[in-house]
Amino acid sequence: MSIATNEVDSAPSHFIRNIVVEDRERNKNGGRVHTRFPPEPNGYLHIGHAKSICLNFGIAAEFGGLTNLRFDDTNPSKEEVEYVDSIRSDVRWLGFDWGDREFYASDYFDRLYEFAEKLIDKGKAYVDDLSADQIREYRGTLTEPGRNSPFRDRSVAENLDLFHRMRAGEFPDGSHTLRAKIDMASANLNMRDPVMYRILRTAHHRTGDKWCIYPTYDFAHGQSDSIEGITHSLCTLEFEDHRPLYDWFIEQLEIHHPQQIEFARLNLTHTVLSKRKLLQLVQHKHVAGWDDPRMPTLAGIRRRGYPPEAIRAFCERIGVAKRNSTVDIAMLEHAVREDLNRRAPRVMAVLRPLKVVLTNYPEDRVEQLDAVNNPEDPSMGTRNVPFSRVLYIERDDFREEPPKGFFRLSPGKEVRLRYAYIIKCEEVVKDPNTGEVVELRCTYDPQTKSGSAQSGRKVKATLHWVSAAHALEAEARLYDHLFAAESPEDIAEGEDWTKNINPNSLETLSSCRVERLLADAAPGTRYQFERMGYFTVDRDSSDKMLVFNRTVTLRDPWAKIEKGQKK
Ligand code: ATP
Ligand code: MG
């Protein structure tokens, strides 16, 4: 476990922790705590999974227990090795280690097959000839009981024979199933003779062509937990109605009984968290891939620059509850800001450059100014920033006709340049054809150098800047919510949820200028661009062009808009 112990120490209590504490007091399972994180490898992990990962690994670590990583790979048609690899690296990136306990439900296919035979032997399972459609028809509804299949009362011998022949490949796909014999009138639809095995001639990513019958998730999941000696099977609320079925299987099989505990899944505003829908975004090219920095996948937010520490802190903060709710995505962004504020070095970068010429500054002069790397952490030290006659400032920091309350640069007005001097705008140069402002001619006041004895004169704004001759060109990708709607999945009948995709979720600025020291920054390195937000070097960065992802803004711009304030 590489999770910092102080994070665990400060963890607030919740109902699952309380259950574990009580179980240990009663010496249940000999006081052992053994959990697992059981993803189905049919997509990339998302921030919702992070909640489950932090919970499972966190609670075990807290009580000196173990956590397995188990791939619930019972459905061969939807699963791919790419997903297994991504899940592994995402869990590791979040800061968790499953040691040598990496398991696959498919490792248990032989055991599960034996379990099925045992249930047949006990008269608790039967081979059905009904088709999938017929099974659905016979199942009944919430208000009407189901009907018994005409094949329900086959003898044990006949069932065993048919089940063996299913495995031997004697029957076509879909022609037979193995079903649990429970109660077609149960109020719980999951107990109405659920299917345990189906015939499916699809190669499996691990077992190849060995099997042409596969266990259903419902038959595999609880037994896999049992085989692994899991003590607490933590899962999301939608499995509450499946618990009686899982308990039934375990009791009939007389094997170790893990305790299933359900908790509320994480929902986030402006976000879709369903692998099926995320897959659709990728396949229909609404995003550039699973790790598009706008995606809520761990691969996406990692590329975007979210630190794993921030995600763990966020998961602690949202807690674990029994009732579904939706968390404001601003909380996640806040956790990211809080972390980066302390740890990311600050640099100056101009995203939309406007040229400034200091007419009274000598042409050949370059001063090295002293800049603080992070005022939150003096141990991060200082660096030199070159200052010269030709600079770039942010285009937004100049207004030819400043509105009331605009204290940044405008004709005849003064501002301070960060770590440097006070400058005054003397002249505005425009493109004669377009009227666009292309250059500001300014003077600097040599008496006002930052940190010098005479620097005391006050002006109302301090701007960031870079020296034109020394800065590097860079691309910045600015992201906004992928979904403009707060609840993108709330749609009217007949509407498509993809209509809520925000067409302006990506803005690319390709002529930014950044301090030269960023040239050697490896992909994944995070910075605060002073006044502009937190940015992370993207893996598209090359010797030719530095590329940055805006990880998060300095403040939450949406909150301001909602309060009716200006941006
Ligand atoms: P999705 O609905 O996105 O397809 P899933 O539940 O089908 O997710 P699994 O691979 O089965 O995905 O999930 C692995 C584990 O992660 C499960 O224990 C599941 O309960 C948990 N999990 C999935 N989504 C969330 C979420 N939004 N919040 C908390 N836990 C989640
Ligand atoms: Mg699932």
Coordinates of C-alpha atoms and ligand atoms in Angstrom, one line a residue:
M1 CA 0.0 0.0 0.0
S2 CA 1.5 3.3 -1.0
I3 CA -1.4 5.4 0.2
A4 CA -0.1 7.9 2.8
T5 CA -1.0 6.7 6.3
N6 CA -2.1 10.2 7.4
E7 CA -4.8 10.1 4.8
V8 CA -6.2 7.0 6.3
D9 CA -5.8 8.3 9.9
S10 CA -7.9 11.3 9.1
A11 CA -10.6 9.3 7.3
P12 CA -14.1 10.1 8.6
S13 CA -16.2 7.1 9.7
H14 CA -19.0 5.7 7.6
F15 CA -21.4 2.8 7.8
I16 CA -19.1 0.3 6.1
R17 CA -16.2 1.0 8.4
N18 CA -18.6 0.6 11.3
I19 CA -19.7 -2.8 10.0
V20 CA -16.1 -3.8 9.7
V21 CA -15.3 -2.6 13.2
E22 CA -18.2 -4.6 14.6
D23 CA -17.2 -7.7 12.7
R24 CA -13.8 -7.5 14.1
E25 CA -15.1 -7.1 17.6
R26 CA -17.1 -10.2 17.2
N27 CA -14.1 -11.9 15.6
K28 CA -16.1 -12.7 12.5
N29 CA -13.8 -14.3 9.9
G30 CA -11.2 -14.5 12.6
G31 CA -10.9 -10.7 12.5
R32 CA -9.7 -10.8 8.9
V33 CA -10.6 -8.0 6.4
H34 CA -10.2 -9.1 2.8
T35 CA -11.8 -7.0 0.0
R36 CA -11.5 -7.0 -3.7
F37 CA -12.0 -4.6 -6.6
P38 CA -13.9 -6.5 -9.3
P39 CA -14.0 -4.6 -12.6
E40 CA -15.5 -6.1 -15.7
P41 CA -12.8 -5.6 -18.4
N42 CA -15.2 -4.0 -20.9
G43 CA -14.0 -0.4 -20.8
Y44 CA -11.7 2.0 -19.0
L45 CA -12.1 2.8 -15.4
H46 CA -13.7 6.1 -14.5
I47 CA -13.9 8.4 -11.5
G48 CA -16.8 6.4 -10.1
H49 CA -14.5 3.3 -10.0
A50 CA -12.0 5.4 -8.1
K51 CA -14.5 5.7 -5.3
S52 CA -14.8 1.9 -5.2
I53 CA -11.0 1.4 -5.4
C54 CA -10.3 3.9 -2.6
L55 CA -13.0 2.3 -0.5
N56 CA -11.9 -1.3 -1.0
F57 CA -8.2 -0.8 -0.7
G58 CA -8.6 1.9 2.0
I59 CA -10.7 -0.2 4.3
A60 CA -8.5 -3.2 4.0
A61 CA -5.3 -1.2 4.6
E62 CA -6.8 0.4 7.6
F63 CA -7.4 -2.9 9.3
G64 CA -4.2 -4.7 8.1
G65 CA -6.2 -6.6 5.5
L66 CA -5.7 -7.5 1.9
T67 CA -7.4 -6.4 -1.4
N68 CA -7.5 -8.5 -4.5
L69 CA -7.8 -7.1 -8.0
R70 CA -10.2 -9.4 -9.8
F71 CA -11.3 -9.1 -13.4
D72 CA -14.9 -10.3 -13.6
D73 CA -14.4 -11.5 -17.1
T74 CA -17.4 -13.8 -17.6
N75 CA -18.7 -12.2 -20.8
P76 CA -16.2 -13.0 -23.5
S77 CA -17.9 -11.0 -26.3
K78 CA -17.3 -7.6 -24.7
E79 CA -13.9 -8.0 -23.1
E80 CA -10.5 -7.0 -24.4
V81 CA -7.0 -7.3 -23.2
E82 CA -6.6 -3.5 -23.8
Y83 CA -9.0 -3.0 -21.0
V84 CA -7.3 -5.3 -18.6
D85 CA -4.0 -3.5 -19.2
S86 CA -5.6 -0.1 -18.7
I87 CA -7.3 -1.2 -15.5
R88 CA -4.1 -2.4 -14.0
S89 CA -2.2 0.7 -14.8
D90 CA -5.0 3.0 -13.6
V91 CA -5.3 1.2 -10.2
R92 CA -1.6 1.4 -9.8
W93 CA -1.6 5.1 -10.8
L94 CA -4.2 5.8 -8.1
G95 CA -1.7 4.5 -5.6
F96 CA -2.8 1.0 -4.8
D97 CA -1.0 -2.3 -4.9
W98 CA -2.7 -5.7 -5.0
G99 CA 0.6 -7.6 -4.7
D100 CA 0.4 -11.0 -6.3
R101 CA -3.4 -11.1 -5.9
E102 CA -4.5 -10.5 -9.4
F103 CA -7.3 -12.9 -10.3
Y104 CA -9.8 -13.5 -13.0
A105 CA -13.2 -14.9 -12.7
S106 CA -12.3 -17.0 -15.8
D107 CA -9.6 -18.7 -13.6
Y108 CA -12.6 -20.2 -11.8
F109 CA -14.5 -21.6 -14.8
D110 CA -13.7 -25.2 -13.8
R111 CA -14.7 -24.6 -10.2
L112 CA -17.9 -22.8 -11.3
Y113 CA -18.7 -25.7 -13.5
E114 CA -18.3 -28.1 -10.6
F115 CA -20.5 -25.8 -8.5
A116 CA -23.1 -26.0 -11.2
E117 CA -22.9 -29.8 -11.2
K118 CA -23.3 -29.8 -7.4
L119 CA -26.5 -27.7 -7.7
I120 CA -27.9 -30.1 -10.4
D121 CA -27.1 -33.0 -8.1
K122 CA -29.0 -31.4 -5.3
G123 CA -32.0 -30.8 -7.6
K124 CA -31.3 -27.1 -7.4
A125 CA -30.6 -26.5 -11.1
Y126 CA -32.0 -27.7 -14.4
V127 CA -31.3 -27.5 -18.1
D128 CA -33.9 -25.5 -19.9
D129 CA -34.8 -25.6 -23.6
L130 CA -36.7 -22.4 -23.7
S131 CA -35.2 -19.6 -25.8
A132 CA -34.0 -16.3 -24.2
D133 CA -37.2 -14.7 -25.4
Q134 CA -39.4 -17.4 -23.9
I135 CA -37.5 -17.2 -20.6
R136 CA -38.3 -13.5 -20.5
E137 CA -41.9 -14.2 -21.3
Y138 CA -42.2 -16.8 -18.6
R139 CA -40.6 -14.7 -16.0
G140 CA -43.7 -12.6 -15.3
T141 CA -43.5 -9.0 -14.0
L142 CA -43.2 -7.1 -10.8
T143 CA -47.0 -7.5 -10.3
E144 CA -47.5 -10.9 -11.8
P145 CA -45.7 -14.2 -10.8
G146 CA -43.8 -16.1 -13.5
R147 CA -44.6 -19.5 -14.8
N148 CA -42.6 -22.7 -14.5
S149 CA -40.7 -23.8 -17.5
P150 CA -42.0 -27.1 -19.0
F151 CA -38.5 -28.4 -18.6
R152 CA -38.2 -27.5 -14.9
D153 CA -38.9 -31.0 -13.6
R154 CA -36.3 -33.0 -15.5
S155 CA -34.5 -35.7 -13.5
V156 CA -31.0 -35.0 -12.0
A157 CA -29.5 -37.6 -14.4
E158 CA -31.1 -36.0 -17.4
N159 CA -30.0 -32.5 -16.3
L160 CA -26.4 -33.7 -15.7
D161 CA -26.4 -35.4 -19.1
L162 CA -27.7 -32.3 -20.9
F163 CA -25.4 -30.0 -19.0
H164 CA -22.4 -32.1 -20.0
R165 CA -23.5 -32.1 -23.6
M166 CA -23.9 -28.3 -23.5
R167 CA -20.3 -28.1 -22.5
A168 CA -19.3 -30.7 -25.2
G169 CA -20.7 -28.4 -27.8
E170 CA -23.6 -30.6 -28.9
F171 CA -26.1 -27.8 -29.0
P172 CA -26.2 -24.5 -30.9
D173 CA -25.8 -21.2 -29.2
G174 CA -28.9 -20.0 -27.3
S175 CA -30.7 -23.4 -27.5
H176 CA -30.2 -24.4 -23.9
T177 CA -29.4 -22.7 -20.6
L178 CA -28.7 -24.0 -17.1
R179 CA -31.1 -22.3 -14.6
A180 CA -31.2 -22.3 -10.8
K181 CA -34.4 -23.9 -9.5
I182 CA -35.7 -21.4 -6.9
D183 CA -39.1 -19.8 -7.1
M184 CA -40.9 -18.5 -10.2
A185 CA -43.4 -16.7 -7.9
S186 CA -40.8 -14.8 -5.9
A187 CA -41.4 -11.2 -5.4
N188 CA -37.7 -10.7 -6.3
L189 CA -37.4 -11.2 -10.1
N190 CA -33.7 -12.2 -9.6
M191 CA -35.0 -15.3 -7.7
R192 CA -37.2 -16.5 -10.6
D193 CA -35.0 -19.3 -11.8
P194 CA -32.1 -17.1 -13.0
V195 CA -29.9 -18.4 -15.8
M196 CA -26.5 -19.7 -14.6
Y197 CA -25.0 -20.8 -17.9
R198 CA -25.5 -20.0 -21.5
I199 CA -24.1 -21.4 -24.7
L200 CA -21.8 -18.9 -26.5
R201 CA -19.3 -19.9 -29.1
T202 CA -17.0 -16.9 -28.6
A203 CA -13.3 -17.1 -27.8
H204 CA -12.4 -15.7 -24.4
H205 CA -9.4 -13.5 -23.9
R206 CA -7.9 -15.9 -21.4
T207 CA -9.5 -19.3 -21.9
G208 CA -9.5 -19.2 -25.7
D209 CA -11.8 -21.8 -27.2
K210 CA -11.8 -24.1 -24.2
W211 CA -15.4 -23.2 -23.3
C212 CA -18.5 -22.8 -25.3
I213 CA -20.7 -22.3 -22.3
Y214 CA -20.1 -19.4 -20.0
P215 CA -21.4 -18.6 -16.5
T216 CA -23.5 -15.5 -16.0
Y217 CA -22.2 -12.7 -13.9
D218 CA -24.8 -13.5 -11.3
F219 CA -23.6 -17.1 -11.0
A220 CA -19.9 -16.2 -11.1
H221 CA -19.6 -13.1 -9.0
G222 CA -20.5 -14.3 -5.5
Q223 CA -18.8 -17.6 -5.9
S224 CA -15.6 -15.9 -7.1
D225 CA -15.7 -13.8 -3.9
S226 CA -16.2 -16.9 -1.9
I227 CA -13.3 -18.8 -3.6
E228 CA -11.0 -15.9 -2.8
G229 CA -12.0 -15.8 0.9
I230 CA -13.3 -12.3 0.6
T231 CA -14.8 -11.1 3.9
H232 CA -16.6 -8.0 2.8
S233 CA -17.9 -7.8 -0.8
L234 CA -18.5 -4.1 -1.3
C235 CA -20.6 -3.2 -4.3
T236 CA -23.0 -0.5 -5.5
L237 CA -26.7 -0.3 -4.7
E238 CA -28.0 -1.8 -7.9
F239 CA -26.9 -5.2 -6.6
E240 CA -29.0 -5.0 -3.5
D241 CA -31.7 -7.0 -5.2
H242 CA -29.2 -9.6 -6.2
R243 CA -28.0 -10.3 -2.7
P244 CA -30.7 -12.8 -1.9
L245 CA -29.6 -14.7 -5.0
Y246 CA -25.9 -14.6 -4.2
D247 CA -26.7 -15.8 -0.6
W248 CA -28.8 -18.6 -2.0
F249 CA -26.1 -19.9 -4.2
I250 CA -23.5 -19.8 -1.4
E251 CA -25.9 -21.5 1.1
Q252 CA -26.8 -24.2 -1.4
L253 CA -23.1 -24.8 -2.2
E254 CA -22.1 -24.7 1.5
I255 CA -19.0 -22.6 0.8
H256 CA -17.4 -19.6 2.5
H257 CA -19.9 -16.8 2.8
P258 CA -18.6 -13.2 2.1
Q259 CA -20.9 -10.5 3.4
Q260 CA -22.1 -8.2 0.6
I261 CA -22.6 -4.6 1.5
E262 CA -24.0 -2.1 -0.9
F263 CA -23.1 1.6 -1.1
A264 CA -24.2 4.5 -3.3
R265 CA -22.4 4.9 -6.6
L266 CA -20.7 8.2 -7.4
N267 CA -22.6 10.4 -9.8
L268 CA -21.1 13.7 -10.9
T269 CA -22.8 16.8 -12.4
H270 CA -21.9 17.5 -16.1
T271 CA -20.6 14.0 -16.3
V272 CA -21.7 10.6 -17.7
L273 CA -20.3 7.6 -15.7
S274 CA -21.4 4.5 -17.6
K275 CA -18.9 2.4 -19.5
R276 CA -21.4 1.8 -22.2
K277 CA -22.0 5.5 -22.7
L278 CA -18.3 6.3 -22.5
L279 CA -17.6 3.6 -25.1
Q280 CA -20.2 5.3 -27.3
L281 CA -18.4 8.7 -26.9
V282 CA -15.2 7.0 -28.1
Q283 CA -16.7 5.0 -30.9
H284 CA -18.7 7.9 -32.3
K285 CA -15.7 10.1 -32.1
H286 CA -17.3 12.7 -29.8
V287 CA -13.9 12.6 -28.0
A288 CA -10.4 11.6 -29.3
G289 CA -10.2 8.4 -27.3
W290 CA -10.6 6.8 -23.8
D291 CA -7.9 9.1 -22.5
D292 CA -9.2 12.3 -24.0
P293 CA -8.6 14.8 -21.2
R294 CA -12.3 15.7 -21.2
M295 CA -13.3 12.1 -20.3
P296 CA -14.1 11.2 -16.7
T297 CA -11.9 8.1 -17.2
L298 CA -8.9 7.7 -14.9
A299 CA -6.8 7.7 -18.1
G300 CA -8.5 10.9 -19.2
I301 CA -8.1 12.8 -16.0
R302 CA -4.6 11.6 -15.5
R303 CA -3.7 13.0 -18.9
R304 CA -5.6 16.2 -18.0
G305 CA -3.2 16.5 -15.1
Y306 CA -5.4 15.5 -12.1
P307 CA -3.0 14.2 -9.4
P308 CA -3.9 10.8 -7.9
E309 CA -3.6 12.4 -4.4
A310 CA -6.3 14.8 -5.3
I311 CA -8.6 12.0 -6.4
R312 CA -8.0 10.1 -3.2
A313 CA -8.7 13.2 -1.1
F314 CA -11.9 13.8 -3.1
C315 CA -13.0 10.2 -2.5
E316 CA -12.4 10.6 1.2
R317 CA -14.3 13.8 1.3
I318 CA -17.5 12.6 -0.5
G319 CA -17.7 9.7 1.9
V320 CA -19.7 6.5 1.6
A321 CA -23.4 6.5 2.0
K322 CA -26.4 4.2 1.4
R323 CA -28.4 6.7 -0.6
N324 CA -27.7 7.7 -4.2
S325 CA -26.9 11.4 -4.8
T326 CA -25.0 13.5 -7.2
V327 CA -21.8 15.3 -6.3
D328 CA -21.0 18.7 -7.8
I329 CA -18.1 18.3 -10.2
A330 CA -16.8 21.6 -8.7
M331 CA -15.9 19.5 -5.6
L332 CA -13.6 17.4 -7.7
E333 CA -12.0 20.4 -9.3
H334 CA -11.6 22.0 -5.9
A335 CA -9.6 19.0 -4.7
V336 CA -7.4 19.2 -7.7
R337 CA -6.8 22.9 -7.1
E338 CA -6.0 22.4 -3.5
D339 CA -3.4 19.8 -4.3
L340 CA -1.8 21.7 -7.1
N341 CA -1.8 25.0 -5.3
R342 CA 0.6 23.5 -2.8
R343 CA 2.7 21.4 -5.1
A344 CA 2.8 22.8 -8.7
P345 CA 5.6 25.3 -9.4
R346 CA 4.4 28.6 -10.8
V347 CA 5.6 30.0 -14.1
M348 CA 4.6 32.7 -16.4
A349 CA 2.9 31.8 -19.7
V350 CA 1.0 34.1 -22.0
L351 CA -1.8 32.2 -23.7
R352 CA -3.0 34.9 -26.2
P353 CA 0.0 37.1 -26.7
L354 CA 0.1 40.8 -27.3
K355 CA 3.4 42.4 -28.1
V356 CA 4.7 45.1 -25.8
V357 CA 7.8 47.2 -26.8
L358 CA 9.5 49.2 -24.0
T359 CA 10.7 52.1 -26.0
N360 CA 13.1 53.4 -23.2
Y361 CA 14.6 50.0 -22.5
P362 CA 18.0 49.4 -24.1
E363 CA 17.8 47.1 -27.2
D364 CA 20.6 44.7 -26.1
R365 CA 19.9 44.5 -22.4
V366 CA 18.6 41.4 -20.6
E367 CA 18.0 41.4 -16.9
Q368 CA 17.6 38.2 -14.9
L369 CA 14.8 38.8 -12.4
D370 CA 14.2 36.7 -9.3
A371 CA 10.9 34.8 -9.4
V372 CA 9.3 32.7 -6.6
N373 CA 8.5 29.2 -7.6
N374 CA 5.7 28.7 -5.1
P375 CA 4.8 31.2 -2.4
E376 CA 2.9 28.4 -0.6
D377 CA 6.1 26.5 -0.2
P378 CA 9.4 28.4 0.2
S379 CA 11.4 25.2 -0.1
M380 CA 10.6 25.2 -3.8
G381 CA 13.0 28.1 -4.2
T382 CA 13.3 30.8 -6.8
R383 CA 14.4 31.0 -10.5
N384 CA 15.6 33.6 -12.9
V385 CA 13.3 35.1 -15.5
P386 CA 14.8 37.1 -18.3
F387 CA 13.4 40.6 -18.9
S388 CA 14.1 42.5 -22.1
R389 CA 12.8 45.3 -24.4
V390 CA 10.2 43.3 -26.3
L391 CA 7.7 41.3 -24.2
Y392 CA 4.4 39.6 -24.5
I393 CA 1.4 40.2 -22.2
E394 CA -2.0 38.6 -22.3
R395 CA -4.2 40.2 -24.9
D396 CA -7.1 40.2 -22.4
D397 CA -5.0 42.4 -20.0
F398 CA -5.3 45.3 -22.4
R399 CA -8.4 47.3 -23.3
E400 CA -8.2 50.3 -25.6
E401 CA -11.4 51.6 -24.0
P402 CA -11.4 50.2 -20.5
P403 CA -14.8 49.6 -19.0
K404 CA -15.4 50.9 -15.5
G405 CA -13.4 49.0 -12.9
F406 CA -10.9 47.7 -15.4
F407 CA -7.5 48.4 -13.8
R408 CA -5.2 46.5 -16.2
L409 CA -3.5 48.1 -19.1
S410 CA -5.1 50.8 -21.3
P411 CA -3.8 53.9 -23.1
G412 CA -2.0 56.3 -20.7
K413 CA -2.4 53.9 -17.7
E414 CA 0.2 52.1 -15.6
V415 CA 0.5 48.5 -14.4
R416 CA 3.2 46.5 -12.7
L417 CA 4.8 43.6 -14.5
R418 CA 5.3 40.7 -12.1
Y419 CA 8.8 40.6 -10.6
A420 CA 9.8 43.5 -12.8
Y421 CA 8.8 47.2 -13.3
I422 CA 5.9 49.5 -13.6
I423 CA 5.1 50.2 -17.3
K424 CA 2.9 52.8 -18.9
C425 CA 1.1 52.4 -22.2
E426 CA 2.1 55.3 -24.5
E427 CA 0.9 54.2 -27.9
V428 CA -1.3 51.6 -29.5
V429 CA -0.2 50.2 -32.9
K430 CA -2.9 48.7 -35.1
D431 CA -3.1 46.7 -38.2
P432 CA -4.1 49.3 -40.8
N433 CA -6.3 46.8 -42.6
T434 CA -8.1 45.1 -39.8
G435 CA -7.9 47.6 -37.0
E436 CA -6.6 44.9 -34.7
V437 CA -4.3 46.0 -32.0
V438 CA -0.9 44.4 -32.8
E439 CA 1.5 46.1 -30.5
L440 CA 1.7 48.4 -27.5
R441 CA 4.5 50.9 -27.2
C442 CA 5.2 51.5 -23.5
T443 CA 7.8 53.0 -21.2
Y444 CA 9.1 51.4 -18.1
D445 CA 10.0 53.3 -14.9
P446 CA 13.5 52.1 -13.9
Q447 CA 12.9 53.3 -10.3
T448 CA 10.2 50.7 -9.7
K449 CA 12.0 47.4 -10.0
S450 CA 10.3 44.8 -7.8
G451 CA 12.1 44.2 -4.5
S452 CA 14.2 47.3 -4.8
A453 CA 14.2 50.0 -2.2
Q454 CA 12.3 52.5 -4.4
S455 CA 9.7 50.0 -5.7
G456 CA 7.1 51.3 -3.3
R457 CA 4.8 53.1 -5.8
K458 CA 1.4 51.4 -6.0
V459 CA -0.6 50.5 -9.1
K460 CA -3.8 48.6 -9.2
A461 CA -2.8 45.6 -11.3
T462 CA 0.1 43.2 -11.8
L463 CA 0.3 41.4 -15.0
H464 CA 2.3 38.3 -16.0
W465 CA 4.5 38.5 -19.1
V466 CA 7.3 36.8 -21.0
S467 CA 10.3 38.1 -22.8
A468 CA 9.7 37.7 -26.6
A469 CA 13.2 36.7 -27.4
H470 CA 13.4 34.1 -24.6
A471 CA 10.0 32.5 -24.5
L472 CA 9.1 29.3 -26.2
E473 CA 6.0 28.8 -28.4
A474 CA 3.5 26.4 -27.1
E475 CA 0.0 25.1 -27.6
A476 CA -2.6 25.2 -24.8
R477 CA -5.7 23.1 -24.9
L478 CA -8.4 24.6 -22.7
Y479 CA -11.2 22.3 -21.6
D480 CA -14.6 22.9 -20.4
H481 CA -17.3 20.4 -19.2
L482 CA -17.9 17.7 -21.8
F483 CA -21.6 18.2 -21.1
A484 CA -23.1 21.6 -20.7
A485 CA -26.2 20.2 -19.0
E486 CA -25.8 19.6 -15.3
S487 CA -27.6 16.2 -15.6
P488 CA -26.7 15.0 -19.1
E489 CA -28.6 11.8 -18.8
D490 CA -31.9 13.6 -18.0
I491 CA -33.5 13.7 -21.4
A492 CA -37.0 13.8 -22.7
E493 CA -38.4 10.7 -24.3
G494 CA -37.1 10.1 -27.8
E495 CA -34.1 12.4 -27.2
D496 CA -30.5 11.3 -27.3
W497 CA -28.3 12.1 -24.4
T498 CA -25.4 12.9 -26.7
K499 CA -27.3 16.1 -27.6
N500 CA -26.1 17.4 -24.3
I501 CA -22.5 17.3 -25.4
N502 CA -20.9 20.7 -25.1
P503 CA -19.7 21.8 -28.6
N504 CA -17.2 24.2 -26.9
S505 CA -15.6 21.8 -24.6
L506 CA -12.2 22.2 -26.2
E507 CA -10.5 25.4 -27.3
T508 CA -7.0 25.1 -28.7
L509 CA -4.6 28.1 -28.5
S510 CA -1.6 27.5 -30.7
S511 CA 0.6 30.6 -30.3
C512 CA 1.1 30.7 -26.6
R513 CA 4.4 31.7 -25.1
V514 CA 5.9 30.1 -22.0
E515 CA 9.1 30.4 -20.0
R516 CA 12.0 28.6 -21.6
L517 CA 12.6 26.4 -18.6
L518 CA 9.5 24.4 -19.6
A519 CA 11.3 23.1 -22.6
D520 CA 12.5 20.0 -20.8
A521 CA 9.4 19.2 -18.9
A522 CA 8.3 15.6 -19.2
P523 CA 4.7 14.8 -20.1
G524 CA 2.6 14.8 -17.0
T525 CA 4.5 17.7 -15.3
R526 CA 2.1 20.1 -13.8
Y527 CA 2.5 23.9 -13.4
Q528 CA 0.5 26.8 -12.3
F529 CA 0.5 29.4 -15.2
E530 CA 0.2 32.5 -13.0
R531 CA -3.2 34.0 -13.3
M532 CA -4.2 31.5 -16.0
G533 CA -4.8 28.2 -14.3
Y534 CA -3.1 24.9 -13.8
F535 CA -1.6 23.2 -16.8
T536 CA 0.0 19.8 -17.5
V537 CA 2.4 18.8 -20.3
D538 CA 0.6 16.6 -22.7
R539 CA 2.0 13.5 -24.3
D540 CA 1.6 15.1 -27.7
S541 CA 4.4 17.5 -26.7
S542 CA 7.5 17.2 -28.9
D543 CA 10.7 19.1 -29.6
K544 CA 8.8 21.0 -32.2
M545 CA 5.8 22.1 -30.1
L546 CA 5.1 22.0 -26.4
V547 CA 1.6 21.1 -25.7
F548 CA -0.2 21.8 -22.4
N549 CA -3.6 20.6 -21.1
R550 CA -5.4 23.0 -18.9
T551 CA -6.0 20.9 -15.9
V552 CA -8.2 23.2 -14.0
T553 CA -8.8 26.9 -13.8
L554 CA -7.6 28.9 -10.8
R555 CA -11.2 29.5 -9.7
D556 CA -14.5 27.9 -10.7
P557 CA -15.7 30.1 -13.6
W558 CA -19.1 28.4 -13.5
A559 CA -19.8 29.4 -9.9
K560 CA -19.2 33.0 -10.8
I561 CA -21.5 32.9 -13.8
E562 CA -24.2 31.3 -11.6
K563 CA -23.8 34.1 -9.1
G564 CA -24.2 36.6 -11.9
Q565 CA -20.8 38.1 -11.5
K566 CA -18.5 39.0 -14.3
K567 CA -15.8 36.5 -15.3
Ligands
ATP1 P1 -20.5 1.1 -15.4 O1 -21.9 1.2 -14.9 O2 -19.8 2.3 -15.6 O3 -20.5 0.2 -16.6 P2 -20.0 -1.1 -13.8 O4 -20.5 -1.2 -12.4 O5 -20.6 -2.0 -14.8 O6 -19.8 0.3 -14.2 P3 -17.7 -2.7 -13.1 O7 -16.5 -3.0 -13.9 O8 -18.7 -3.8 -12.9 O9 -18.4 -1.5 -13.8 O10 -17.3 -2.0 -11.7 C1 -16.3 -2.5 -10.9 C2 -16.6 -2.0 -9.5 O11 -16.7 -0.6 -9.5 C3 -18.0 -2.5 -9.0 O12 -17.8 -3.0 -7.7 C4 -18.9 -1.3 -9.1 O13 -19.9 -1.4 -8.1 C5 -17.9 -0.2 -8.9 N1 -18.4 1.0 -9.5 C6 -18.7 1.2 -10.8 N2 -19.2 2.4 -11.1 C7 -19.2 3.1 -9.9 C8 -19.6 4.4 -9.4 N3 -20.1 5.3 -10.3 N4 -19.4 4.7 -8.1 C9 -18.9 3.8 -7.3 N5 -18.5 2.6 -7.6 C10 -18.7 2.2 -8.9
MG2 MG -20.9 -4.1 -13.8

